Amino acid sequence: MFPASFDYHKPGSIEEALELLTTLGADVKLLAGGHSLVPALKLRLTQPKHLIDLAGIAALKTVAVRENRLVLGAMTTHWQVESSPVVKAALPYLCEVAGLIADPQVRNRGTIGGSLVNADPAADYPASILALDAEMVCVGRGGRRIVHARDWFQGLLTAAIEEHEILSEIRIPLLPPRTAATYLKLRHPASRFAVVGVAAIVTVTQDQRCAEVRIGITGVGSCAKRAGSVEQQLVGHRLDATRIEAASAAACDGLEIDGDMHFSAEDKEQLCRTYVRRALLRTMHLAESGAFQPTRNAP
Amino acid sequence: MKRTISVTVNGKVRRESVEPRLLLVHFLRDVLRLTGTHVGCDTSQCGACTVSMNGLAVKSCTILAVQADGAEITTIEGLARDGALHPIQAAFREHHGLQCGFCTPGMIMAAKQLLERYPAPTIEQIRDQLDGNICRCTGYHGIIKAIEAAARAMAEKGQAPTTGS
């Protein structure tokens, strides 16, 4: 399979890329790792006139901790997240999530920014980006704009980025003390995409009550969503198996789950409830055994 | 509009003028005539097209040749030295790591990265790291045995797993 013809541009800076974005007209695509875009080009699902490759922009490859946030440049590959000592020290949970994406070859090329802008409904990162309450920094010629995770995923393959903007970095707040985190995924046996993926992040008090919980779900709806109804039933309570099971019944609220060629809507709903329950049980098991994520610095 | 790219392939600098839509696998096979790298599924699933790009295993059917401008590529043709097979190649032959051989170049390039990252891999690590490569003949057992044997052979010789790249 061969893509249709296009012109290729490789700017060396964000400014140069923004300039190209505005001067080349509407028929432009940004190329990050290319592991969603190149297959789409080959299938001619998209036939842009111009491709702007972001690989030459060093500013998009930051991996650092600043002001209690893990800052990941949009061009950080899944393998870099999986193997980075900086990420491992600040938020090892995210290394695990990255290591579950696709396969090693794809992880060597695919990027966090590409995944978040593409907003594939079965991508892995979106569940965690929601549960971690991350911020996306979008730059345009008019300056920069910060979009919160809860506003980012807007629908099927639709993220809250404007036409002439570039996602430059993802800022992930480091976690408060006594916080445990789990990403649990049912992998599609062929594609390795998430049939359902649940990110559960729970902060517990000294007596193991839930002080704060955020649950992100990917795979089953048109885009990743928070499981707000489940979260509400957990805060303030001791999260034993009975409480978790009862709350997980609300996992599909607001998700608009449709069946597809592999699974009926009912099957997906059942899987969704089951994976929310299991992810919460595993997170509480981690919390009870003291396996917490590293803590942000005291302000 | 064609672009001139310069790619170091198996140690040799190759300058070619290519269309931006040319895929790296076709650049290797059709322009450079290095046909050891195979096109299997052509959809980033099967891993037959795996090559090493700047030390990382990548699926060359999902990369544009222009994206490889300035890169160092190693293909299956670049592994043997002075007529002697790379230890991973030798182990695949010895331990029935192949049957029809179509997936083998990609399998070996994936195994090369695997042993660089995990010089003494467990069976679980081998299985996990071969997630991006499909073999329809062997049932994988021979491949796993071959990679375990290659890891032992390379450790015994004190040979860095990167040898031959």
Short mmCIF file of C-alpha atoms in Angstrom, two decimals:
data_model
loop_
_atom_site.label_atom_id
_atom_site.label_comp_id
_atom_site.label_asym_id
_atom_site.label_seq_id
_atom_site.Cartn_x
_atom_site.Cartn_y
_atom_site.Cartn_z
CA MET A 1 0.00 0.00 0.00
CA PHE A 2 1.30 3.44 -0.88
CA PRO A 3 0.20 6.82 0.45
CA ALA A 4 -1.01 9.43 -2.04
CA SER A 5 1.59 12.09 -2.89
CA PHE A 6 2.28 14.91 -0.47
CA ASP A 7 4.97 17.47 0.22
CA TYR A 8 7.12 16.88 3.28
CA HIS A 9 8.36 19.60 5.62
CA LYS A 10 10.65 19.21 8.58
CA PRO A 11 10.85 22.40 10.65
CA GLY A 12 13.55 22.81 13.30
CA SER A 13 11.52 24.86 15.78
CA ILE A 14 7.96 25.28 17.03
CA GLU A 15 7.88 28.81 15.56
CA GLU A 16 8.87 27.49 12.14
CA ALA A 17 6.24 24.74 12.38
CA LEU A 18 3.52 27.26 13.32
CA GLU A 19 4.57 29.45 10.40
CA LEU A 20 4.23 26.46 8.04
CA LEU A 21 0.86 25.54 9.57
CA THR A 22 -0.54 28.96 8.78
CA THR A 23 1.02 29.45 5.34
CA LEU A 24 0.46 26.01 3.79
CA GLY A 25 -3.34 26.21 3.86
CA ALA A 26 -5.91 23.86 5.31
CA ASP A 27 -4.71 20.57 3.81
CA VAL A 28 -1.93 19.88 6.27
CA LYS A 29 -1.24 17.11 8.78
CA LEU A 30 1.30 17.12 11.58
CA LEU A 31 3.45 13.98 11.73
CA ALA A 32 4.56 12.83 15.19
CA GLY A 33 5.57 9.16 15.54
CA GLY A 34 3.42 8.31 12.54
CA HIS A 35 2.08 5.05 13.90
CA SER A 36 -1.53 6.09 13.43
CA LEU A 37 -1.03 8.61 10.62
CA VAL A 38 1.19 6.54 8.29
CA PRO A 39 -1.23 3.56 8.33
CA ALA A 40 -4.07 6.03 7.64
CA LEU A 41 -2.06 7.54 4.76
CA LYS A 42 -1.40 4.07 3.34
CA LEU A 43 -5.10 3.21 3.48
CA ARG A 44 -5.77 6.66 1.97
CA LEU A 45 -8.20 7.38 4.77
CA THR A 46 -6.47 10.75 4.73
CA GLN A 47 -4.67 12.38 1.79
CA PRO A 48 -3.16 15.66 2.95
CA LYS A 49 -1.20 17.85 0.53
CA HIS A 50 1.43 18.60 3.15
CA LEU A 51 3.00 16.72 6.02
CA ILE A 52 4.86 18.63 8.71
CA ASP A 53 7.24 16.29 10.55
CA LEU A 54 7.75 17.40 14.16
CA ALA A 55 10.73 15.07 14.72
CA GLY A 56 13.29 17.84 14.21
CA ILE A 57 12.00 20.03 17.06
CA ALA A 58 14.09 19.49 20.19
CA ALA A 59 11.70 21.55 22.36
CA LEU A 60 9.04 18.84 21.93
CA LYS A 61 11.23 16.15 23.49
CA THR A 62 11.51 17.37 27.10
CA VAL A 63 11.22 14.86 29.92
CA ALA A 64 11.53 16.64 33.27
CA VAL A 65 10.01 17.29 36.66
CA ARG A 66 9.16 20.94 37.24
CA GLU A 67 7.12 22.48 40.03
CA ASN A 68 5.69 19.16 41.19
CA ARG A 69 4.69 18.21 37.68
CA LEU A 70 6.05 15.59 35.33
CA VAL A 71 6.52 17.43 32.04
CA LEU A 72 6.55 15.31 28.89
CA GLY A 73 7.24 16.85 25.52
CA ALA A 74 4.60 15.83 22.99
CA MET A 75 7.21 13.92 20.93
CA THR A 76 8.23 11.68 23.85
CA THR A 77 7.91 8.11 22.62
CA HIS A 78 6.19 5.35 24.54
CA TRP A 79 9.54 3.58 24.97
CA GLN A 80 11.09 6.76 26.37
CA VAL A 81 8.28 7.00 28.95
CA GLU A 82 8.57 3.26 29.68
CA SER A 83 12.34 3.43 30.24
CA SER A 84 12.97 6.98 31.48
CA PRO A 85 14.69 7.19 34.91
CA VAL A 86 12.97 10.58 35.41
CA VAL A 87 9.51 9.08 34.90
CA LYS A 88 10.42 6.00 36.91
CA ALA A 89 11.42 8.16 39.89
CA ALA A 90 8.46 10.55 39.70
CA LEU A 91 5.55 8.41 38.53
CA PRO A 92 6.47 4.75 37.88
CA TYR A 93 2.79 4.06 37.20
CA LEU A 94 3.15 5.84 33.86
CA CYS A 95 6.13 3.62 32.87
CA GLU A 96 3.85 0.63 33.34
CA VAL A 97 1.09 2.19 31.26
CA ALA A 98 3.50 3.03 28.43
CA GLY A 99 4.90 -0.51 28.51
CA LEU A 100 1.43 -1.93 27.85
CA ILE A 101 0.89 0.03 24.64
CA ALA A 102 1.01 -1.97 21.38
CA ASP A 103 4.36 -3.80 20.91
CA PRO A 104 8.05 -2.86 21.35
CA GLN A 105 8.54 -1.67 17.76
CA VAL A 106 5.46 0.56 17.91
CA ARG A 107 6.51 1.89 21.34
CA ASN A 108 9.86 2.91 19.84
CA ARG A 109 8.08 5.29 17.45
CA GLY A 110 4.64 6.20 18.82
CA THR A 111 4.45 9.38 20.91
CA ILE A 112 2.29 10.55 23.79
CA GLY A 113 1.39 13.76 21.96
CA GLY A 114 0.42 11.91 18.81
CA SER A 115 -1.75 9.54 20.81
CA LEU A 116 -3.53 12.34 22.67
CA VAL A 117 -4.20 14.46 19.58
CA ASN A 118 -5.37 11.42 17.62
CA ALA A 119 -7.73 10.54 20.50
CA ASP A 120 -8.29 7.00 19.32
CA PRO A 121 -11.18 5.58 21.38
CA ALA A 122 -9.13 2.43 22.12
CA ALA A 123 -5.80 4.12 22.90
CA ASP A 124 -4.25 3.47 26.32
CA TYR A 125 -2.95 6.85 27.47
CA PRO A 126 -6.30 8.70 27.54
CA ALA A 127 -7.62 6.75 30.57
CA SER A 128 -4.52 7.68 32.58
CA ILE A 129 -4.39 11.26 31.34
CA LEU A 130 -7.92 11.69 32.71
CA ALA A 131 -7.21 9.88 35.98
CA LEU A 132 -3.98 11.84 36.49
CA ASP A 133 -5.78 15.14 35.80
CA ALA A 134 -3.07 16.16 33.31
CA GLU A 135 -2.88 19.42 31.39
CA MET A 136 -2.16 19.74 27.69
CA VAL A 137 -0.20 22.77 26.53
CA CYS A 138 -1.21 23.90 23.03
CA VAL A 139 0.80 26.56 21.25
CA GLY A 140 -0.43 28.72 18.42
CA ARG A 141 0.76 31.96 16.86
CA GLY A 142 -1.32 33.85 19.42
CA GLY A 143 0.45 32.20 22.37
CA ARG A 144 -0.13 29.19 24.55
CA ARG A 145 -3.30 27.70 25.94
CA ILE A 146 -3.72 25.08 28.62
CA VAL A 147 -6.44 22.47 28.26
CA HIS A 148 -7.41 20.29 31.21
CA ALA A 149 -7.75 16.56 30.68
CA ARG A 150 -11.49 16.66 31.45
CA ASP A 151 -11.99 19.01 28.46
CA TRP A 152 -9.53 17.35 26.09
CA PHE A 153 -11.33 14.25 24.76
CA GLN A 154 -14.38 15.53 22.92
CA GLY A 155 -15.55 12.60 20.84
CA LEU A 156 -14.45 9.99 18.33
CA LEU A 157 -10.90 10.92 17.22
CA THR A 158 -11.55 14.46 18.40
CA ALA A 159 -9.39 16.36 20.86
CA ALA A 160 -9.68 19.98 21.99
CA ILE A 161 -6.87 21.27 19.77
CA GLU A 162 -7.44 23.99 17.21
CA GLU A 163 -6.44 23.79 13.56
CA HIS A 164 -3.36 26.01 13.77
CA GLU A 165 -2.10 24.78 17.11
CA ILE A 166 0.55 22.27 18.11
CA LEU A 167 0.39 20.22 21.30
CA SER A 168 3.78 21.01 22.83
CA GLU A 169 3.78 19.28 26.20
CA ILE A 170 1.77 17.29 28.69
CA ARG A 171 2.00 18.31 32.36
CA ILE A 172 1.09 15.67 34.90
CA PRO A 173 0.69 16.73 38.53
CA LEU A 174 2.68 14.47 40.84
CA LEU A 175 0.60 12.60 43.36
CA PRO A 176 -0.23 13.37 46.99
CA PRO A 177 1.00 11.03 49.76
CA ARG A 178 -0.66 7.62 50.17
CA THR A 179 -1.78 7.35 46.55
CA ALA A 180 -1.93 4.03 44.70
CA ALA A 181 -2.52 3.63 40.98
CA THR A 182 -3.47 0.83 38.60
CA TYR A 183 -4.02 0.59 34.85
CA LEU A 184 -5.87 -2.56 33.94
CA LYS A 185 -6.45 -3.43 30.33
CA LEU A 186 -8.11 -6.15 28.31
CA ARG A 187 -5.89 -6.25 25.25
CA HIS A 188 -7.41 -7.04 21.92
CA PRO A 189 -5.56 -10.25 21.04
CA ALA A 190 -4.66 -9.09 17.52
CA SER A 191 -4.20 -5.33 17.68
CA ARG A 192 -3.19 -4.91 21.36
CA PHE A 193 -5.53 -1.93 21.54
CA ALA A 194 -7.64 -1.70 24.70
CA VAL A 195 -10.97 -3.47 24.40
CA VAL A 196 -11.41 -1.79 27.75
CA GLY A 197 -8.76 -0.01 29.80
CA VAL A 198 -9.29 1.37 33.29
CA ALA A 199 -7.00 3.75 35.14
CA ALA A 200 -7.77 3.97 38.85
CA ILE A 201 -5.94 6.37 41.14
CA VAL A 202 -6.89 6.36 44.80
CA THR A 203 -5.58 8.40 47.73
CA VAL A 204 -6.31 6.84 51.11
CA THR A 205 -6.30 8.21 54.65
CA GLN A 206 -4.31 6.55 57.47
CA ASP A 207 -7.39 4.43 58.31
CA GLN A 208 -7.68 3.32 54.64
CA ARG A 209 -10.66 5.48 53.75
CA CYS A 210 -10.83 6.89 50.24
CA ALA A 211 -9.83 10.56 50.39
CA GLU A 212 -9.75 11.08 46.63
CA VAL A 213 -10.34 8.85 43.61
CA ARG A 214 -10.16 9.38 39.86
CA ILE A 215 -11.11 6.69 37.36
CA GLY A 216 -10.53 6.98 33.61
CA ILE A 217 -12.03 4.52 31.13
CA THR A 218 -10.87 3.96 27.56
CA GLY A 219 -11.87 1.49 24.84
CA VAL A 220 -15.60 1.12 25.23
CA GLY A 221 -17.03 4.52 24.30
CA SER A 222 -16.42 7.00 21.50
CA CYS A 223 -13.69 8.59 23.62
CA ALA A 224 -12.13 8.18 27.06
CA LYS A 225 -14.21 9.39 30.01
CA ARG A 226 -14.07 9.73 33.79
CA ALA A 227 -16.31 7.38 35.75
CA GLY A 228 -17.85 10.17 37.84
CA SER A 229 -20.77 8.15 39.22
CA VAL A 230 -18.41 5.46 40.51
CA GLU A 231 -16.03 8.01 42.03
CA GLN A 232 -18.89 9.72 43.93
CA GLN A 233 -19.85 6.48 45.62
CA LEU A 234 -16.32 5.85 46.87
CA VAL A 235 -15.07 9.11 48.38
CA GLY A 236 -15.13 9.10 52.19
CA HIS A 237 -15.63 5.36 52.45
CA ARG A 238 -13.55 2.35 53.29
CA LEU A 239 -13.13 0.59 49.93
CA ASP A 240 -13.88 -3.02 50.72
CA ALA A 241 -14.96 -5.53 48.07
CA THR A 242 -18.67 -4.91 48.71
CA ARG A 243 -18.43 -1.13 48.35
CA ILE A 244 -16.29 -1.48 45.21
CA GLU A 245 -18.65 -3.98 43.63
CA ALA A 246 -21.71 -1.81 44.32
CA ALA A 247 -20.04 1.34 42.96
CA SER A 248 -18.69 -0.42 39.85
CA ALA A 249 -22.26 -1.13 38.74
CA ALA A 250 -22.35 2.54 37.67
CA ALA A 251 -19.18 2.24 35.52
CA CYS A 252 -21.01 2.66 32.21
CA ASP A 253 -22.96 5.79 33.21
CA GLY A 254 -22.56 8.44 30.52
CA LEU A 255 -20.40 6.27 28.27
CA GLU A 256 -22.78 5.62 25.32
CA ILE A 257 -21.40 2.19 24.56
CA ASP A 258 -22.10 0.73 21.11
CA GLY A 259 -21.41 -2.80 19.92
CA ASP A 260 -18.86 -3.44 17.17
CA MET A 261 -17.68 -6.35 15.02
CA HIS A 262 -15.99 -7.99 18.01
CA PHE A 263 -18.24 -7.34 21.01
CA SER A 264 -21.92 -6.54 21.56
CA ALA A 265 -22.83 -3.45 23.60
CA GLU A 266 -23.91 -5.72 26.47
CA ASP A 267 -20.56 -7.53 26.47
CA LYS A 268 -18.67 -4.25 26.52
CA GLU A 269 -20.80 -2.92 29.38
CA GLN A 270 -20.14 -6.07 31.36
CA LEU A 271 -16.39 -5.86 30.62
CA CYS A 272 -16.37 -2.21 31.60
CA ARG A 273 -18.02 -2.86 34.99
CA THR A 274 -15.73 -5.85 35.59
CA TYR A 275 -12.54 -3.99 34.75
CA VAL A 276 -13.49 -0.99 36.89
CA ARG A 277 -14.13 -3.34 39.79
CA ARG A 278 -10.89 -5.27 39.28
CA ALA A 279 -8.84 -2.09 38.83
CA LEU A 280 -10.22 -0.68 42.10
CA LEU A 281 -9.62 -3.96 43.94
CA ARG A 282 -6.05 -4.06 42.70
CA THR A 283 -5.48 -0.41 43.64
CA MET A 284 -6.81 -1.04 47.16
CA HIS A 285 -4.63 -4.12 47.44
CA LEU A 286 -1.64 -1.91 46.55
CA ALA A 287 -2.75 0.72 49.08
CA GLU A 288 -3.17 -1.86 51.85
CA SER A 289 0.29 -3.28 51.20
CA GLY A 290 1.79 0.22 51.23
CA ALA A 291 2.74 0.16 47.52
CA PHE A 292 2.15 3.86 46.93
CA GLN A 293 3.37 6.03 44.08
CA PRO A 294 6.16 8.51 44.87
CA THR A 295 4.91 11.67 46.55
CA ARG A 296 5.15 15.24 45.32
CA ASN A 297 7.25 17.62 47.39
CA ALA A 298 5.51 19.50 50.17
CA PRO A 299 4.55 22.96 48.91
CA MET B 1 8.51 17.05 -4.80
CA LYS B 2 11.40 14.62 -4.39
CA ARG B 3 13.82 15.04 -1.50
CA THR B 4 17.38 13.89 -1.22
CA ILE B 5 18.03 11.78 1.85
CA SER B 6 21.22 10.40 3.28
CA VAL B 7 20.88 7.18 5.24
CA THR B 8 23.64 4.97 6.61
CA VAL B 9 22.55 1.42 5.86
CA ASN B 10 24.66 -1.43 7.23
CA GLY B 11 27.56 0.97 7.64
CA LYS B 12 27.40 2.42 4.13
CA VAL B 13 26.15 5.96 3.45
CA ARG B 14 23.43 5.96 0.80
CA ARG B 15 22.28 9.22 -0.77
CA GLU B 16 19.14 8.94 -2.83
CA SER B 17 16.43 11.18 -4.17
CA VAL B 18 13.04 9.85 -3.04
CA GLU B 19 9.38 10.78 -3.10
CA PRO B 20 8.18 11.72 0.41
CA ARG B 21 5.53 9.00 0.22
CA LEU B 22 8.10 6.23 -0.26
CA LEU B 23 8.07 3.88 2.71
CA LEU B 24 11.34 2.90 4.35
CA VAL B 25 10.77 -0.78 3.56
CA HIS B 26 10.44 0.00 -0.16
CA PHE B 27 13.49 2.24 0.01
CA LEU B 28 15.46 -0.70 1.39
CA ARG B 29 14.02 -3.33 -0.93
CA ASP B 30 13.39 -1.50 -4.19
CA VAL B 31 15.92 1.34 -4.18
CA LEU B 32 18.83 -0.30 -2.35
CA ARG B 33 17.87 -3.87 -3.41
CA LEU B 34 18.22 -5.14 0.16
CA THR B 35 15.42 -7.67 -0.07
CA GLY B 36 16.11 -9.45 3.22
CA THR B 37 13.63 -7.13 4.91
CA HIS B 38 10.17 -8.49 4.11
CA VAL B 39 6.76 -6.97 3.65
CA GLY B 40 4.28 -9.18 5.45
CA CYS B 41 1.00 -7.66 6.57
CA ASP B 42 1.84 -4.10 5.49
CA THR B 43 -0.28 -2.86 8.44
CA SER B 44 2.24 -2.56 11.35
CA GLN B 45 1.13 -5.87 12.85
CA CYS B 46 3.39 -8.73 11.79
CA GLY B 47 6.90 -7.35 12.24
CA ALA B 48 8.41 -9.04 9.14
CA CYS B 49 9.69 -5.60 8.06
CA THR B 50 11.52 -4.93 11.36
CA VAL B 51 14.89 -3.19 11.00
CA SER B 52 17.10 -1.36 13.46
CA MET B 53 16.93 2.44 13.17
CA ASN B 54 19.36 4.36 15.39
CA GLY B 55 19.56 1.26 17.58
CA LEU B 56 15.80 0.77 17.93
CA ALA B 57 13.73 -1.97 16.33
CA VAL B 58 11.12 -0.38 14.08
CA LYS B 59 8.54 -1.53 11.55
CA SER B 60 9.84 -0.17 8.27
CA CYS B 61 6.41 -0.46 6.59
CA THR B 62 5.17 2.29 8.91
CA ILE B 63 8.01 4.78 8.45
CA LEU B 64 8.57 7.09 5.51
CA ALA B 65 12.03 6.95 3.99
CA VAL B 66 12.29 10.73 4.49
CA GLN B 67 11.84 10.17 8.24
CA ALA B 68 15.02 8.07 8.14
CA ASP B 69 17.09 10.93 6.69
CA GLY B 70 20.31 11.06 8.72
CA ALA B 71 19.57 7.77 10.50
CA GLU B 72 21.67 4.64 10.89
CA ILE B 73 19.84 1.56 9.72
CA THR B 74 20.83 -2.06 10.22
CA THR B 75 18.99 -4.70 8.22
CA ILE B 76 19.30 -8.48 8.37
CA GLU B 77 22.00 -8.23 5.68
CA GLY B 78 24.14 -6.22 8.11
CA LEU B 79 24.35 -8.83 10.89
CA ALA B 80 26.73 -11.51 9.60
CA ARG B 81 30.44 -10.64 9.75
CA ASP B 82 33.10 -12.00 7.40
CA GLY B 83 30.87 -14.88 6.39
CA ALA B 84 30.11 -15.85 10.00
CA LEU B 85 26.49 -15.70 11.12
CA HIS B 86 25.56 -13.42 14.01
CA PRO B 87 24.99 -15.55 17.16
CA ILE B 88 21.24 -14.93 16.91
CA GLN B 89 21.21 -16.14 13.30
CA ALA B 90 23.27 -19.20 14.24
CA ALA B 91 20.93 -19.99 17.13
CA PHE B 92 17.85 -19.72 14.91
CA ARG B 93 19.41 -22.26 12.54
CA GLU B 94 20.48 -24.58 15.35
CA HIS B 95 17.23 -24.53 17.35
CA HIS B 96 14.61 -24.64 14.62
CA GLY B 97 13.75 -20.97 15.01
CA LEU B 98 12.38 -20.92 11.50
CA GLN B 99 10.43 -23.03 9.10
CA CYS B 100 9.38 -21.13 5.97
CA GLY B 101 11.68 -18.26 6.93
CA PHE B 102 9.43 -15.38 5.94
CA CYS B 103 9.16 -13.84 9.42
CA THR B 104 12.78 -14.64 10.28
CA PRO B 105 14.57 -11.40 9.30
CA GLY B 106 12.09 -9.37 11.38
CA MET B 107 12.15 -11.91 14.19
CA ILE B 108 15.96 -11.72 14.36
CA MET B 109 16.01 -7.91 14.28
CA ALA B 110 13.44 -7.87 17.10
CA ALA B 111 15.50 -10.47 19.01
CA LYS B 112 18.58 -8.28 18.63
CA GLN B 113 16.87 -5.39 20.44
CA LEU B 114 15.42 -7.83 22.98
CA LEU B 115 18.91 -9.08 23.92
CA GLU B 116 20.27 -5.56 24.05
CA ARG B 117 17.56 -4.60 26.55
CA TYR B 118 17.45 -7.94 28.41
CA PRO B 119 20.81 -9.74 28.01
CA ALA B 120 19.60 -12.67 30.17
CA PRO B 121 15.89 -12.74 29.37
CA THR B 122 13.26 -14.89 31.04
CA ILE B 123 10.86 -16.80 28.80
CA GLU B 124 8.15 -14.30 29.77
CA GLN B 125 10.36 -11.40 28.67
CA ILE B 126 11.10 -13.12 25.37
CA ARG B 127 7.41 -13.73 24.71
CA ASP B 128 6.49 -10.21 25.74
CA GLN B 129 9.18 -8.58 23.61
CA LEU B 130 8.21 -10.60 20.54
CA ASP B 131 4.67 -9.25 20.76
CA GLY B 132 5.17 -7.29 17.56
CA ASN B 133 6.29 -10.25 15.46
CA ILE B 134 4.06 -12.97 14.05
CA CYS B 135 5.22 -16.43 12.93
CA ARG B 136 2.69 -18.74 11.30
CA CYS B 137 4.89 -21.85 11.11
CA THR B 138 6.89 -22.66 14.20
CA GLY B 139 4.44 -22.15 17.05
CA TYR B 140 7.18 -19.92 18.52
CA HIS B 141 8.81 -22.60 20.71
CA GLY B 142 11.83 -22.94 18.43
CA ILE B 143 12.16 -19.17 18.26
CA ILE B 144 12.12 -18.84 22.04
CA LYS B 145 14.68 -21.66 22.41
CA ALA B 146 16.86 -19.97 19.80
CA ILE B 147 16.78 -16.65 21.61
CA GLU B 148 17.59 -18.29 24.95
CA ALA B 149 20.50 -20.08 23.28
CA ALA B 150 21.70 -16.88 21.60
CA ALA B 151 21.65 -15.09 24.97
CA ARG B 152 23.80 -17.90 26.47
CA ALA B 153 26.17 -17.97 23.51
CA MET B 154 26.66 -14.21 23.59
CA ALA B 155 27.21 -14.21 27.36
CA GLU B 156 29.74 -17.07 27.12
CA LYS B 157 31.71 -15.34 24.44
CA GLY B 158 31.54 -12.16 26.48
CA GLN B 159 30.22 -10.68 23.31
CA ALA B 160 28.22 -7.52 23.63
CA PRO B 161 24.76 -8.12 22.18
CA THR B 162 25.28 -5.10 19.94
CA THR B 163 28.04 -6.83 18.00
CA GLY B 164 27.29 -6.90 14.34
CA SER B 165 25.20 -3.73 14.34
#
